[in-house]
PDB file of C-alpha atoms in Angstrom:
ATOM      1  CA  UNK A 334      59.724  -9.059  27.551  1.00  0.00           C
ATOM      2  CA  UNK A 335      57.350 -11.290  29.341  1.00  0.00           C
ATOM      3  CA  UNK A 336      54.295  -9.184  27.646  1.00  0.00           C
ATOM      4  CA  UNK A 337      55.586  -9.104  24.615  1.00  0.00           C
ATOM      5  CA  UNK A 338      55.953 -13.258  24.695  1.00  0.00           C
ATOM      6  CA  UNK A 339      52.319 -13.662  25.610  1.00  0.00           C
ATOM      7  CA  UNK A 340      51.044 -11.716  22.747  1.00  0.00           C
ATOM      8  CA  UNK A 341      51.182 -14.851  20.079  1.00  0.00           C
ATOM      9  CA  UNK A 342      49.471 -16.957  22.918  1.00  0.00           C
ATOM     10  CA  UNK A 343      46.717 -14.073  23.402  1.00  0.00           C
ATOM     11  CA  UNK A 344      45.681 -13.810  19.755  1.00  0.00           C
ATOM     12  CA  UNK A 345      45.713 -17.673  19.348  1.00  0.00           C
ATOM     13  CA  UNK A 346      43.154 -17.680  22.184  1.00  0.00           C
ATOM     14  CA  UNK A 347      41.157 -14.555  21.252  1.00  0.00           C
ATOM     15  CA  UNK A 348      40.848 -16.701  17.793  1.00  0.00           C
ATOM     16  CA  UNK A 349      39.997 -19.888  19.202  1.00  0.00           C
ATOM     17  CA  UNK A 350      37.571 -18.093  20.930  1.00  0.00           C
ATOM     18  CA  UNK A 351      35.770 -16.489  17.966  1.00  0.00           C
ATOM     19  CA  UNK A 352      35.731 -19.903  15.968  1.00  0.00           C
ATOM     20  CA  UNK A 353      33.941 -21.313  18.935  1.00  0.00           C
ATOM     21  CA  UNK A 354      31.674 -18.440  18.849  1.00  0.00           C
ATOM     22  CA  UNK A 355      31.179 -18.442  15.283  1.00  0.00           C
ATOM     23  CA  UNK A 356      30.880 -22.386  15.464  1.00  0.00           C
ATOM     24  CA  UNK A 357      28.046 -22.152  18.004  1.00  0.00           C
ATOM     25  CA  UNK A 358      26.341 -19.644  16.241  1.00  0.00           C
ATOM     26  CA  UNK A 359      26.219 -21.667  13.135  1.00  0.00           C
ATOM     27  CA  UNK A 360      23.580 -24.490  13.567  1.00  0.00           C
ATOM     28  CA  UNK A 361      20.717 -21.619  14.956  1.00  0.00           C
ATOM     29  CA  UNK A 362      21.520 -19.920  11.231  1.00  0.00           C
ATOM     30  CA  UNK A 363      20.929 -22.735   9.580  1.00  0.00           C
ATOM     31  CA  UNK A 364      17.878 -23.768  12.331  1.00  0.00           C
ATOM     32  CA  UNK A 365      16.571 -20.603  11.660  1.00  0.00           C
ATOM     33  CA  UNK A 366      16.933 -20.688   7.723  1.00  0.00           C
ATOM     34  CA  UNK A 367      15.179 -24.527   7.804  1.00  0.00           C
ATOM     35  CA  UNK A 368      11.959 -23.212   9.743  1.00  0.00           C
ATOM     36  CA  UNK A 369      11.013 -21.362   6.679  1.00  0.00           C
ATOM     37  CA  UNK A 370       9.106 -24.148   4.399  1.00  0.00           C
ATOM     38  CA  UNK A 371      10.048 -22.650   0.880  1.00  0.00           C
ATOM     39  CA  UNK A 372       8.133 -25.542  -0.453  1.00  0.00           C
ATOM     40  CA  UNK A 373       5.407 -24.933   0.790  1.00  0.00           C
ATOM     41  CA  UNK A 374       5.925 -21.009   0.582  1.00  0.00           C
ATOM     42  CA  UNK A 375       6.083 -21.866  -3.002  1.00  0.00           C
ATOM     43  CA  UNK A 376       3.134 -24.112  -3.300  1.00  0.00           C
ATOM     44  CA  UNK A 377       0.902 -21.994  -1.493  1.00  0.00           C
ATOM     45  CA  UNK A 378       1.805 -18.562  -3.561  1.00  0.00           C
ATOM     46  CA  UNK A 379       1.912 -20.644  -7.309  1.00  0.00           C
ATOM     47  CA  UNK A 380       5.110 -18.449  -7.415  1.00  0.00           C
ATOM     48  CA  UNK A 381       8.852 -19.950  -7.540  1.00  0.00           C
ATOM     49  CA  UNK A 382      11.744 -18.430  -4.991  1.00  0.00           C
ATOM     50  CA  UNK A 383      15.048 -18.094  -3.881  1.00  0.00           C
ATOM     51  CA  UNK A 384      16.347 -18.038  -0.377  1.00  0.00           C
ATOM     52  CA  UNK A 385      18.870 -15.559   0.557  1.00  0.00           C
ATOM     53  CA  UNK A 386      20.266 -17.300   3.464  1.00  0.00           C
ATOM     54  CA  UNK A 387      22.306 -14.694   4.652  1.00  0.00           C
ATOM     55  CA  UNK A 388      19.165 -12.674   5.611  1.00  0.00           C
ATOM     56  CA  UNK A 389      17.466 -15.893   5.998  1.00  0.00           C
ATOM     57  CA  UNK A 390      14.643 -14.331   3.172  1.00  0.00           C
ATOM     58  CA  UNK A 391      12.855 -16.181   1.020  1.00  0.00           C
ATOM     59  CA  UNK A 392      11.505 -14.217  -2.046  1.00  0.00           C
ATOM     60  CA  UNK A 393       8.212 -14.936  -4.622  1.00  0.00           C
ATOM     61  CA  UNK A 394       8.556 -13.124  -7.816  1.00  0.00           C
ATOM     62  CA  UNK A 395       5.762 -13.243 -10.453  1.00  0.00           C
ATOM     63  CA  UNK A 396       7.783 -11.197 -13.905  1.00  0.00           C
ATOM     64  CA  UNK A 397       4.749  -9.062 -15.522  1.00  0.00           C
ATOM     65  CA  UNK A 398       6.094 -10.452 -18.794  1.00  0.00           C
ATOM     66  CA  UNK A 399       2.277  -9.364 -20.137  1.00  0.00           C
ATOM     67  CA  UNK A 400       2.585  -5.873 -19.821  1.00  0.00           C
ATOM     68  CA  UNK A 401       4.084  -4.257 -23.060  1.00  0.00           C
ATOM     69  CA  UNK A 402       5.417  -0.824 -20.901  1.00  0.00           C
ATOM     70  CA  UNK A 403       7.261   1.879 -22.607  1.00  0.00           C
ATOM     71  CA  UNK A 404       8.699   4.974 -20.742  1.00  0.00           C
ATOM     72  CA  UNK A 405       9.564   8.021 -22.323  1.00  0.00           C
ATOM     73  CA  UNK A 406       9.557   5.710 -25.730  1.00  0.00           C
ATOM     74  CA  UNK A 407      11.749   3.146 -24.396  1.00  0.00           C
ATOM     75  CA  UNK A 408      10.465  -0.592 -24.104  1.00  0.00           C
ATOM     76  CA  UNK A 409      11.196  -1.662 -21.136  1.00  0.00           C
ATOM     77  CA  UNK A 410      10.946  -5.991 -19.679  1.00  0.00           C
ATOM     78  CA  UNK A 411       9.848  -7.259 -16.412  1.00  0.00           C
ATOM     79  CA  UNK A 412      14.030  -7.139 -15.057  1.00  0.00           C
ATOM     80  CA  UNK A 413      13.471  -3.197 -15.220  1.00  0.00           C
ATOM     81  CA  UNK A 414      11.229  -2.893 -12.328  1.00  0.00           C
ATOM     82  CA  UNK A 415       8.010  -4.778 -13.159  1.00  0.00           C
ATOM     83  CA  UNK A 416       8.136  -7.715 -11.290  1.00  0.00           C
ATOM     84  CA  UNK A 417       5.531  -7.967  -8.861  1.00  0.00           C
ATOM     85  CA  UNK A 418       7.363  -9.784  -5.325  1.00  0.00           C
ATOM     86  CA  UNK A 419       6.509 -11.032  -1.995  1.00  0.00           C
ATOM     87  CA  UNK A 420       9.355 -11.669   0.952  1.00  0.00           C
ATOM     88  CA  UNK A 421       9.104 -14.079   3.758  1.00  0.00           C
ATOM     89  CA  UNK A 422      11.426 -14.105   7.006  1.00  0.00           C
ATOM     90  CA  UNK A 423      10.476 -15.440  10.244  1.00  0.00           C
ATOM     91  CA  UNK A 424      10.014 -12.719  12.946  1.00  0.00           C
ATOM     92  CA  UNK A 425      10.156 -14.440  16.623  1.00  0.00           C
ATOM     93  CA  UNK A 426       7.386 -16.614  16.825  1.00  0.00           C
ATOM     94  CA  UNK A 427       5.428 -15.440  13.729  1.00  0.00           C
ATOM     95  CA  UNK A 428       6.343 -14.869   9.985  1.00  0.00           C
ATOM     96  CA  UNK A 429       6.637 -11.335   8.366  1.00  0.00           C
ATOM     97  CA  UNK A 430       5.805 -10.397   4.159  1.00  0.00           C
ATOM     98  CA  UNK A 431       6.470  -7.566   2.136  1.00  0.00           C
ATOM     99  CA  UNK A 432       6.129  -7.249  -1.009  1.00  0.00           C
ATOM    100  CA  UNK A 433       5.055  -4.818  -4.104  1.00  0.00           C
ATOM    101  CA  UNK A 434       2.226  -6.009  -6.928  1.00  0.00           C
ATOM    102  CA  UNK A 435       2.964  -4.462 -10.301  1.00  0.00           C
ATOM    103  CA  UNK A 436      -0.493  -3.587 -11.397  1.00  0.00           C
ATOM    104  CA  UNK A 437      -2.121  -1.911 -14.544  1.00  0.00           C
ATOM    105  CA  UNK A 438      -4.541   0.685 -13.522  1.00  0.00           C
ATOM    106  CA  UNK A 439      -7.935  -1.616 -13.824  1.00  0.00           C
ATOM    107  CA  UNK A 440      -6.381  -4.197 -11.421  1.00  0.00           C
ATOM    108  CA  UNK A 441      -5.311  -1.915  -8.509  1.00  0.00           C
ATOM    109  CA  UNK A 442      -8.969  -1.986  -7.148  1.00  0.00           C
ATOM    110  CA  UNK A 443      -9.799  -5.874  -7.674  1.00  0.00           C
ATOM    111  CA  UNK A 444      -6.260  -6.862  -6.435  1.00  0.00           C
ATOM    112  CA  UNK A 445      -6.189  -4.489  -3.356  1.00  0.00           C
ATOM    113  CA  UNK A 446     -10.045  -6.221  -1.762  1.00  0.00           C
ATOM    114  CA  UNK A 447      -8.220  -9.653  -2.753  1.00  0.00           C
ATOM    115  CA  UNK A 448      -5.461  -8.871  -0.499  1.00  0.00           C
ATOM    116  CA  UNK A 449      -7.461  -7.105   2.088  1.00  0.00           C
ATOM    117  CA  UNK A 450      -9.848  -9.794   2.534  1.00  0.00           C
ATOM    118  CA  UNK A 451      -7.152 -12.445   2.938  1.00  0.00           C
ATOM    119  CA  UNK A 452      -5.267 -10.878   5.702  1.00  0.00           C
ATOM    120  CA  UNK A 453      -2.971  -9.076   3.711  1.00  0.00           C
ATOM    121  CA  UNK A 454      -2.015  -5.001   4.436  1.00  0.00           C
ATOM    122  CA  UNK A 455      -1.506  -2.647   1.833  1.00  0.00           C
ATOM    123  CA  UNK A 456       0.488   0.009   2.866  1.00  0.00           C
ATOM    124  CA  UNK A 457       1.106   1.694  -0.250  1.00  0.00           C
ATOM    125  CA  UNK A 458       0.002   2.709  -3.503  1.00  0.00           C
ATOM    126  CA  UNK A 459       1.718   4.938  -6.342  1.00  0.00           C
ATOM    127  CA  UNK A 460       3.809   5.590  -9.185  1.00  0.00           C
ATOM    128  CA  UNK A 461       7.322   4.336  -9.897  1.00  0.00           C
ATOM    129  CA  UNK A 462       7.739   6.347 -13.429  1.00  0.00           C
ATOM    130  CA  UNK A 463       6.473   9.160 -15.269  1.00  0.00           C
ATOM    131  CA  UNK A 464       5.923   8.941 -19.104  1.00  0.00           C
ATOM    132  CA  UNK A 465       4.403   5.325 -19.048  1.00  0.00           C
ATOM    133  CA  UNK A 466       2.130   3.353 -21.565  1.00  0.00           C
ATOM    134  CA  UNK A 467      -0.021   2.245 -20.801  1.00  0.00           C
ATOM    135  CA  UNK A 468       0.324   3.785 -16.969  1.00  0.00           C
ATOM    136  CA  UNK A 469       1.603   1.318 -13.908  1.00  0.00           C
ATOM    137  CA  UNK A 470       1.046   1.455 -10.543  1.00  0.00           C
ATOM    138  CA  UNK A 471       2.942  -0.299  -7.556  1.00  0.00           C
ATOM    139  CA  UNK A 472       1.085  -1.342  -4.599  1.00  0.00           C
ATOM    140  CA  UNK A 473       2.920  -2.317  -1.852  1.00  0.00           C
ATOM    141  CA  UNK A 474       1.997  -5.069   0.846  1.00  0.00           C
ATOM    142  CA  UNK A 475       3.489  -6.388   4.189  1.00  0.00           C
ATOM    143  CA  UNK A 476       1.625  -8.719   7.392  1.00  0.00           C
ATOM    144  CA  UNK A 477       2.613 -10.834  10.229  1.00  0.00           C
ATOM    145  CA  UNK A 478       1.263 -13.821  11.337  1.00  0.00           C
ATOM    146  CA  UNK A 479       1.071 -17.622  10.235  1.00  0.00           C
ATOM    147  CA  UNK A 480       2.805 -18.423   7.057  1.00  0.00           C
ATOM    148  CA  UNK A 481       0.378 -20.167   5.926  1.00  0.00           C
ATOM    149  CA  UNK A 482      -2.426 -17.762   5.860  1.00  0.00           C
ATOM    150  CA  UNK A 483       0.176 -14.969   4.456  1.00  0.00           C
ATOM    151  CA  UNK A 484       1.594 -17.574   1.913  1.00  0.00           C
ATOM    152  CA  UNK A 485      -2.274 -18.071   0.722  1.00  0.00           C
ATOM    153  CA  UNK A 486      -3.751 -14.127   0.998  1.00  0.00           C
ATOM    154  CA  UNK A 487      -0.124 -13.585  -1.517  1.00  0.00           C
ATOM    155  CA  UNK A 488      -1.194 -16.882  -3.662  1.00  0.00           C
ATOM    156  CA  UNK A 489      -4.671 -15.171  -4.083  1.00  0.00           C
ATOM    157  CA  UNK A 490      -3.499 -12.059  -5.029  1.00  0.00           C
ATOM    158  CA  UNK A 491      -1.278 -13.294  -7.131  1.00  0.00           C
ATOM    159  CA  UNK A 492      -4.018 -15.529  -8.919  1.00  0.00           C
ATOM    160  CA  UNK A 493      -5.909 -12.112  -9.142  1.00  0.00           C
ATOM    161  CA  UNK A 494      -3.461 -10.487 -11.081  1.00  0.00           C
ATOM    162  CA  UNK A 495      -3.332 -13.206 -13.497  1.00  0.00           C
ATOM    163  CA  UNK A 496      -7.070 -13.243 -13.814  1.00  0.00           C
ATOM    164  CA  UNK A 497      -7.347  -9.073 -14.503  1.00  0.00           C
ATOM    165  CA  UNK A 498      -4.296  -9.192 -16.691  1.00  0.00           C
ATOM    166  CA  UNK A 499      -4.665  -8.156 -20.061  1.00  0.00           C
ATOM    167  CA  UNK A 500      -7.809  -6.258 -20.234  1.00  0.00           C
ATOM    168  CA  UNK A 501      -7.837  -3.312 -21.838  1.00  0.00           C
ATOM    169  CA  UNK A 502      -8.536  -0.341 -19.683  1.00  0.00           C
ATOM    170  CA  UNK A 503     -12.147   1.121 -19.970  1.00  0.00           C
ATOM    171  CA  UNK A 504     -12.111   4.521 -21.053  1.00  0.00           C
ATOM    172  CA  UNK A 505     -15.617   5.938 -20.016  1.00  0.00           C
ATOM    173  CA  UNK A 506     -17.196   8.184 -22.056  1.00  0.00           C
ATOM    174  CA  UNK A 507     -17.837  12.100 -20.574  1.00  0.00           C
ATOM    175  CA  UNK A 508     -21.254  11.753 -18.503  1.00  0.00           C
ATOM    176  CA  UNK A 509     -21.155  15.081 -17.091  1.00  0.00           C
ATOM    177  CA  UNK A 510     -19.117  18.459 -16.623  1.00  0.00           C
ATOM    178  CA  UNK A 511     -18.780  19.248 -12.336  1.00  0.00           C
ATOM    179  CA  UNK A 512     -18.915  22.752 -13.199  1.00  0.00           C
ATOM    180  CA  UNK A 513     -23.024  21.786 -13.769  1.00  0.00           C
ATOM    181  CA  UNK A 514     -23.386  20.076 -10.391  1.00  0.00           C
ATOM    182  CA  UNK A 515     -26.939  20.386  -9.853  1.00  0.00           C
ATOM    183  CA  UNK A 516     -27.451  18.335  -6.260  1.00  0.00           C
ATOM    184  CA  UNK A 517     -28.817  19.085  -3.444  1.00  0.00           C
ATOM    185  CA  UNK A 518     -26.335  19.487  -0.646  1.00  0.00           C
ATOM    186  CA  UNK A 519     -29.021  18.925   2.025  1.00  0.00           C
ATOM    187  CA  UNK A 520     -29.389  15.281   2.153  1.00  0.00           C
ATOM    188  CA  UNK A 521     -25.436  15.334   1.897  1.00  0.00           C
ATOM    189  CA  UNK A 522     -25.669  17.538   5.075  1.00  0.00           C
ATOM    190  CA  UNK A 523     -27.862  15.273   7.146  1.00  0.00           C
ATOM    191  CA  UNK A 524     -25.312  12.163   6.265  1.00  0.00           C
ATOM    192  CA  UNK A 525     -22.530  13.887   7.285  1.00  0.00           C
ATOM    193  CA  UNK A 526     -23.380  16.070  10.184  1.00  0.00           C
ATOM    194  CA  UNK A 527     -21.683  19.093   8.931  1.00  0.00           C
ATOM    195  CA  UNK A 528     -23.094  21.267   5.726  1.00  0.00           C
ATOM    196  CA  UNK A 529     -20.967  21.015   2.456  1.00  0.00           C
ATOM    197  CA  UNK A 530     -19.317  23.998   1.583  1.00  0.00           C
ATOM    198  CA  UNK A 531     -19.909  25.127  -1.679  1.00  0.00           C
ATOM    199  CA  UNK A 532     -16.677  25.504  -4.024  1.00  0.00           C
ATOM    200  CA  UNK A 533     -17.270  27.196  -7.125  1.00  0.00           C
ATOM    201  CA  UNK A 534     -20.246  24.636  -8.697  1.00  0.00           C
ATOM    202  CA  UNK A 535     -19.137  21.683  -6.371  1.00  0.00           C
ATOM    203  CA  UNK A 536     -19.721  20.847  -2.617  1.00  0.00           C
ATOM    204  CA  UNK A 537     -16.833  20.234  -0.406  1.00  0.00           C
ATOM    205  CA  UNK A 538     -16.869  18.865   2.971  1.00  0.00           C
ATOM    206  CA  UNK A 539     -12.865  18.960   5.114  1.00  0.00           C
ATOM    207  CA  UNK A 540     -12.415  17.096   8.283  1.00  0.00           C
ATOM    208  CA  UNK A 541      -9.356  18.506  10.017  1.00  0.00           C
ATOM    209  CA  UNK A 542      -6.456  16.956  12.376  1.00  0.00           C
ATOM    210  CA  UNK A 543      -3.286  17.898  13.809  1.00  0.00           C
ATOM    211  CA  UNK A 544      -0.342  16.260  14.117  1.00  0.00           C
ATOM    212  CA  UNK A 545       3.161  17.724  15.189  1.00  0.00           C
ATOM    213  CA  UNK A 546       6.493  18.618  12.943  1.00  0.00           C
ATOM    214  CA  UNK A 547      10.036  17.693  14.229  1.00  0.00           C
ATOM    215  CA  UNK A 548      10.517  21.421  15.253  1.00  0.00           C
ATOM    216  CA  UNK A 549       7.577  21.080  17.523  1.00  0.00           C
ATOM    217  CA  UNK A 550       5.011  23.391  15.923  1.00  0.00           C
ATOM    218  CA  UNK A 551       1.057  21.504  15.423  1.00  0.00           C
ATOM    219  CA  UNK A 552      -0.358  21.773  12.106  1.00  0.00           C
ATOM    220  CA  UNK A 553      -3.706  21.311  11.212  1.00  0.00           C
ATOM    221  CA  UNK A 554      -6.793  21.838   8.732  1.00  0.00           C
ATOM    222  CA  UNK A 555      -5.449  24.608   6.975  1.00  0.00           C
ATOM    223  CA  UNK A 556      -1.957  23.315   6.309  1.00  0.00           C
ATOM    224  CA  UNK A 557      -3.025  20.624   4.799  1.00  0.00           C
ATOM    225  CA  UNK A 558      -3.928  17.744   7.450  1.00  0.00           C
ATOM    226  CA  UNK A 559      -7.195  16.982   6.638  1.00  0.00           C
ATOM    227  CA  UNK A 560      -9.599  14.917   5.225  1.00  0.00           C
ATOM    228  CA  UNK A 561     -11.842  16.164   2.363  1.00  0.00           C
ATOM    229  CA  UNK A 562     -14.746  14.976  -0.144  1.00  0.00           C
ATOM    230  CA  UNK A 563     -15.887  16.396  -3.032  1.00  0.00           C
ATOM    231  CA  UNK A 564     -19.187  15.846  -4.566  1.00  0.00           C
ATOM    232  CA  UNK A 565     -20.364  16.817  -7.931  1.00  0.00           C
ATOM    233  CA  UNK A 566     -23.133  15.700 -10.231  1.00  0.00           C
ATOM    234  CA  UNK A 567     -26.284  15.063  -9.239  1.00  0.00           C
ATOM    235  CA  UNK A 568     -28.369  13.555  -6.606  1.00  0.00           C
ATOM    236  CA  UNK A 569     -28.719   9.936  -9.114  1.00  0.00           C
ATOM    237  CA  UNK A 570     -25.479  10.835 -11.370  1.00  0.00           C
ATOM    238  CA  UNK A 571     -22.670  12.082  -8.925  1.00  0.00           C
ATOM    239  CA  UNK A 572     -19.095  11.546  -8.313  1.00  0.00           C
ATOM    240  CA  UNK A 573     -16.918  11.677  -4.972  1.00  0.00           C
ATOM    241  CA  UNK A 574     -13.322  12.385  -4.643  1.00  0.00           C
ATOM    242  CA  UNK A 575     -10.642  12.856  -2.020  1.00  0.00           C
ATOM    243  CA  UNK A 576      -8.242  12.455   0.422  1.00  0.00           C
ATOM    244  CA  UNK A 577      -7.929  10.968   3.585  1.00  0.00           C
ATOM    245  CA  UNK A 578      -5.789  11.851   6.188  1.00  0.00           C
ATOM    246  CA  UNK A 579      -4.905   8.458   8.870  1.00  0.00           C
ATOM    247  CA  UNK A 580      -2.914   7.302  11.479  1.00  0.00           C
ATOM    248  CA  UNK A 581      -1.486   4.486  10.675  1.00  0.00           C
ATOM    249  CA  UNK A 582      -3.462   1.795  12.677  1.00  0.00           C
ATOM    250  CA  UNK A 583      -6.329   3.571  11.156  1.00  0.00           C
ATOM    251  CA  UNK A 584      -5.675   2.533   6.937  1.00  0.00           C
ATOM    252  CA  UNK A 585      -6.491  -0.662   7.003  1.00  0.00           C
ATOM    253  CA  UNK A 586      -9.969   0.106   8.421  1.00  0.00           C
ATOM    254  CA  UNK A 587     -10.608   2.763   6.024  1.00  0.00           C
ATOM    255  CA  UNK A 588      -9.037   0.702   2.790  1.00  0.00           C
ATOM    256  CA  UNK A 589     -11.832  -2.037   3.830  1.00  0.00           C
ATOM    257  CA  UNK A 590     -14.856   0.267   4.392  1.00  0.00           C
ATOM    258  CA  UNK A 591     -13.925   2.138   0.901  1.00  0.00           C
ATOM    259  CA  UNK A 592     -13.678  -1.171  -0.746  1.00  0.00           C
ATOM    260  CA  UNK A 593     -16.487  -2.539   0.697  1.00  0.00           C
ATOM    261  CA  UNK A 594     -18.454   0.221  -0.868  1.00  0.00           C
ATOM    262  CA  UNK A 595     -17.529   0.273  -3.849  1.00  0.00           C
ATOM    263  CA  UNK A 596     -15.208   2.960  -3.555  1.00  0.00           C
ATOM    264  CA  UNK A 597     -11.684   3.458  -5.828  1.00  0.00           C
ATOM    265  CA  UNK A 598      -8.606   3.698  -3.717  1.00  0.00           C
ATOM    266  CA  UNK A 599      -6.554   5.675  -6.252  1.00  0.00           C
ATOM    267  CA  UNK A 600      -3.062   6.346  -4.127  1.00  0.00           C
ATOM    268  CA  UNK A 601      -1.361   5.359  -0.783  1.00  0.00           C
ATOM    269  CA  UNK A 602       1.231   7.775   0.403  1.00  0.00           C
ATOM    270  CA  UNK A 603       2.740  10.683   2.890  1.00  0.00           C
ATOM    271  CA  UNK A 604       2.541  14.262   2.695  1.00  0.00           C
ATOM    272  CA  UNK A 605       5.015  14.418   5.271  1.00  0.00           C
ATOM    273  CA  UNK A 606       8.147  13.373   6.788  1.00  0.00           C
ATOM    274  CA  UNK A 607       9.338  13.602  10.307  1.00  0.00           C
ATOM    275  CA  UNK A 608       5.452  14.142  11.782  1.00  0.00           C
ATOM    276  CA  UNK A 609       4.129  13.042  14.883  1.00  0.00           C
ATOM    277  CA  UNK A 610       1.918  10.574  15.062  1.00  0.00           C
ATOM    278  CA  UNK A 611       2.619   9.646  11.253  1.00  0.00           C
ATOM    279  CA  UNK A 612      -0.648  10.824   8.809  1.00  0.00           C
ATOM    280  CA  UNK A 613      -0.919   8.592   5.667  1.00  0.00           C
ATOM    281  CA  UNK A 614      -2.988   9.734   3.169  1.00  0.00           C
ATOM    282  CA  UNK A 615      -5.200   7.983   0.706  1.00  0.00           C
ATOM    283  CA  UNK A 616      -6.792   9.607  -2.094  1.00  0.00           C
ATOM    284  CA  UNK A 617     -10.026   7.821  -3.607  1.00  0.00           C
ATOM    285  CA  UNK A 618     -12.828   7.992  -6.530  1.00  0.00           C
ATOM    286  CA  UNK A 619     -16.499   6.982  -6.724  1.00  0.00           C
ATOM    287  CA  UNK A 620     -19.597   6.872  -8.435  1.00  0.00           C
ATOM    288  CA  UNK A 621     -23.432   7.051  -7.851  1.00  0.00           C
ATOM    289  CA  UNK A 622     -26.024   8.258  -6.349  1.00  0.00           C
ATOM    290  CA  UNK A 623     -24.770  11.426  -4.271  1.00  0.00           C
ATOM    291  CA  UNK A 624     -27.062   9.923  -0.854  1.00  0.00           C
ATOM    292  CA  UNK A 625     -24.943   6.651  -0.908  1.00  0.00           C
ATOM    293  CA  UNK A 626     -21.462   8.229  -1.708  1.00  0.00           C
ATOM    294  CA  UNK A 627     -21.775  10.323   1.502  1.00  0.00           C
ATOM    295  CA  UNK A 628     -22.764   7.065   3.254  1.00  0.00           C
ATOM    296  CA  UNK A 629     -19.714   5.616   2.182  1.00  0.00           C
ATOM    297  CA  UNK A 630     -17.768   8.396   2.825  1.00  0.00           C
ATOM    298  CA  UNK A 631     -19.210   8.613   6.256  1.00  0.00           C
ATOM    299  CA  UNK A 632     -18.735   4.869   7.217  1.00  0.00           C
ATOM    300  CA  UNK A 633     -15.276   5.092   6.238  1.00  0.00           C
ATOM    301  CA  UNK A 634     -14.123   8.094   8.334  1.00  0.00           C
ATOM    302  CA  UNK A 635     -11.990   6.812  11.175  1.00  0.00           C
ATOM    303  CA  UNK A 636     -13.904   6.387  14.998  1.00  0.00           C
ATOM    304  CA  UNK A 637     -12.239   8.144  17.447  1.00  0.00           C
TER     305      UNK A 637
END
């Protein structure tokens, strides 16, 4: 009987208890939701936000109310997946984005150096729909560090996606068929260090790595974890294209070194799942003189 008396008391002190827990708990929520500066957050992107205080997030959207998309003949409006969106929570000491730009496919290259040379990551970069017109791609970003700096590298790309928006895509005309390639591999072979094979009229050169699947077995070259170039044209009028195969603290590095020469970076994305250590590949386009598309293909291959 005695038990069964005390029962009322326990629960009234097991929920006195939580109360006080929940009451303590409170004030670092709202400590922790305050230390985000959504003013400035806001001032520094040129974007307006909301805070979702629950996950103590603070959100920049920027609607791509320009783009006229249809898929598969429908017309579709910014609310159906083309708002381009950065996120902001704090992360210990630091403050953490991610995000995804909405970009047509002239801006991918301008808006990915933006955010790459103003501390911002791109981690990403492909397709959210088929049947598309004109054709979208999503590029997704993330970084840690001071707000400031991330709110600013977002605020840039932001303003670069404003500034490329609306031109109409440049549709080159044919300069040459690859089945014609007339180079000369050697100068290609003296870059590199390794001689191009030759693929049907084209030279290829294939870098190989190995990484491990969840069942334990290593695959390599052959299976497909590599990374290649293709070269066609001719030594003054030639085109390279490809895929890279990274580790993850290696993309950054190689997204900078293509950029920097010039190089398109036409897709961000896995091959894989459940590998170890994690490849990421990038696939990539350029133009030029054959001699200084292997340089760039050369300077861009990870150091290890």
């Amino acid at each position: 009987m005695n038990s069964i008396r005390q029962l009322p008391i326990l629960s009234l002190a097991m929920a006195s208890l939580l109360t006080a827990n929940a009451m303590a708990q409170e004030p670092t929520q709202h400590a922790a939701a305050a230390s985000l500066d959504t003013a400035k957050i806001e001032q520094l992107t040129g974007a307006k936000g909301k805070l979702d205080s629950a996950e103590n997030v603070f959100r920049v959207a920027m609607p791509r109310n320009d783009l006229a998309v249809s898929v598969a003949g429908v017309k579709m409006t910014a609310a159906t997946g083309f708002t381009s969106w950065a996120s902001f929570t704090q992360a210990g000491d630091k403050t953490m984005v991610m995000g995804d730009m909405v970009l047509a496919e002239d801006q991918i290259n301008p808006v990915m150096s933006t955010a790459l040379d103003n501390g911002i990551e791109v981690t990403a970069l492909h397709n959210h729909f088929l049947w598309d017109t004109p054709k979208v791609m999503f590029m997704h970003i993330g970084g840690t560090g001071d707000v400031d700096t991330l709110a600013t590298g977002i605020g840039k790309v932001f303003a670069k996606i404003r500034e490329t928006a609306g031109t109409k895509p440049k549709r080159k005309a044919k300069s040459f068929d690859a089945a014609k390639t007339s180079l000369d591999p050697k100068p290609l072979e003296q870059i590199l260090g390794v001689p191009p094979e030759k693929t049907g009229e084209v030279y290829k050169v294939t870098i190989g790595r190995t990484t491990q699947m969840m069942d334990g077995h290593s695959v390599g070259k052959t299976m497909g974890v590599n990374t290649w170039a293709v070269f066609a044209g001719s030594d003054d009028k030639a085109v390279v294209e490809g895929d890279f195969a990274v580790l993850e603290a290696e993309l950054q590095g190689v997204l900078k070194s293509l950029r920097a020469s010039g190089i398109a970076i036409t897709s961000i994305h896995n091959h894989m799942v459940g590998e170890s250590p994690r490849i990421v590949f990038l696939h990539y386009w350029g133009e030029g003189h054959a001699v200084d598309l292997a340089k760039a293909f050369k300077a861009a291959l990870p150091k290890s």
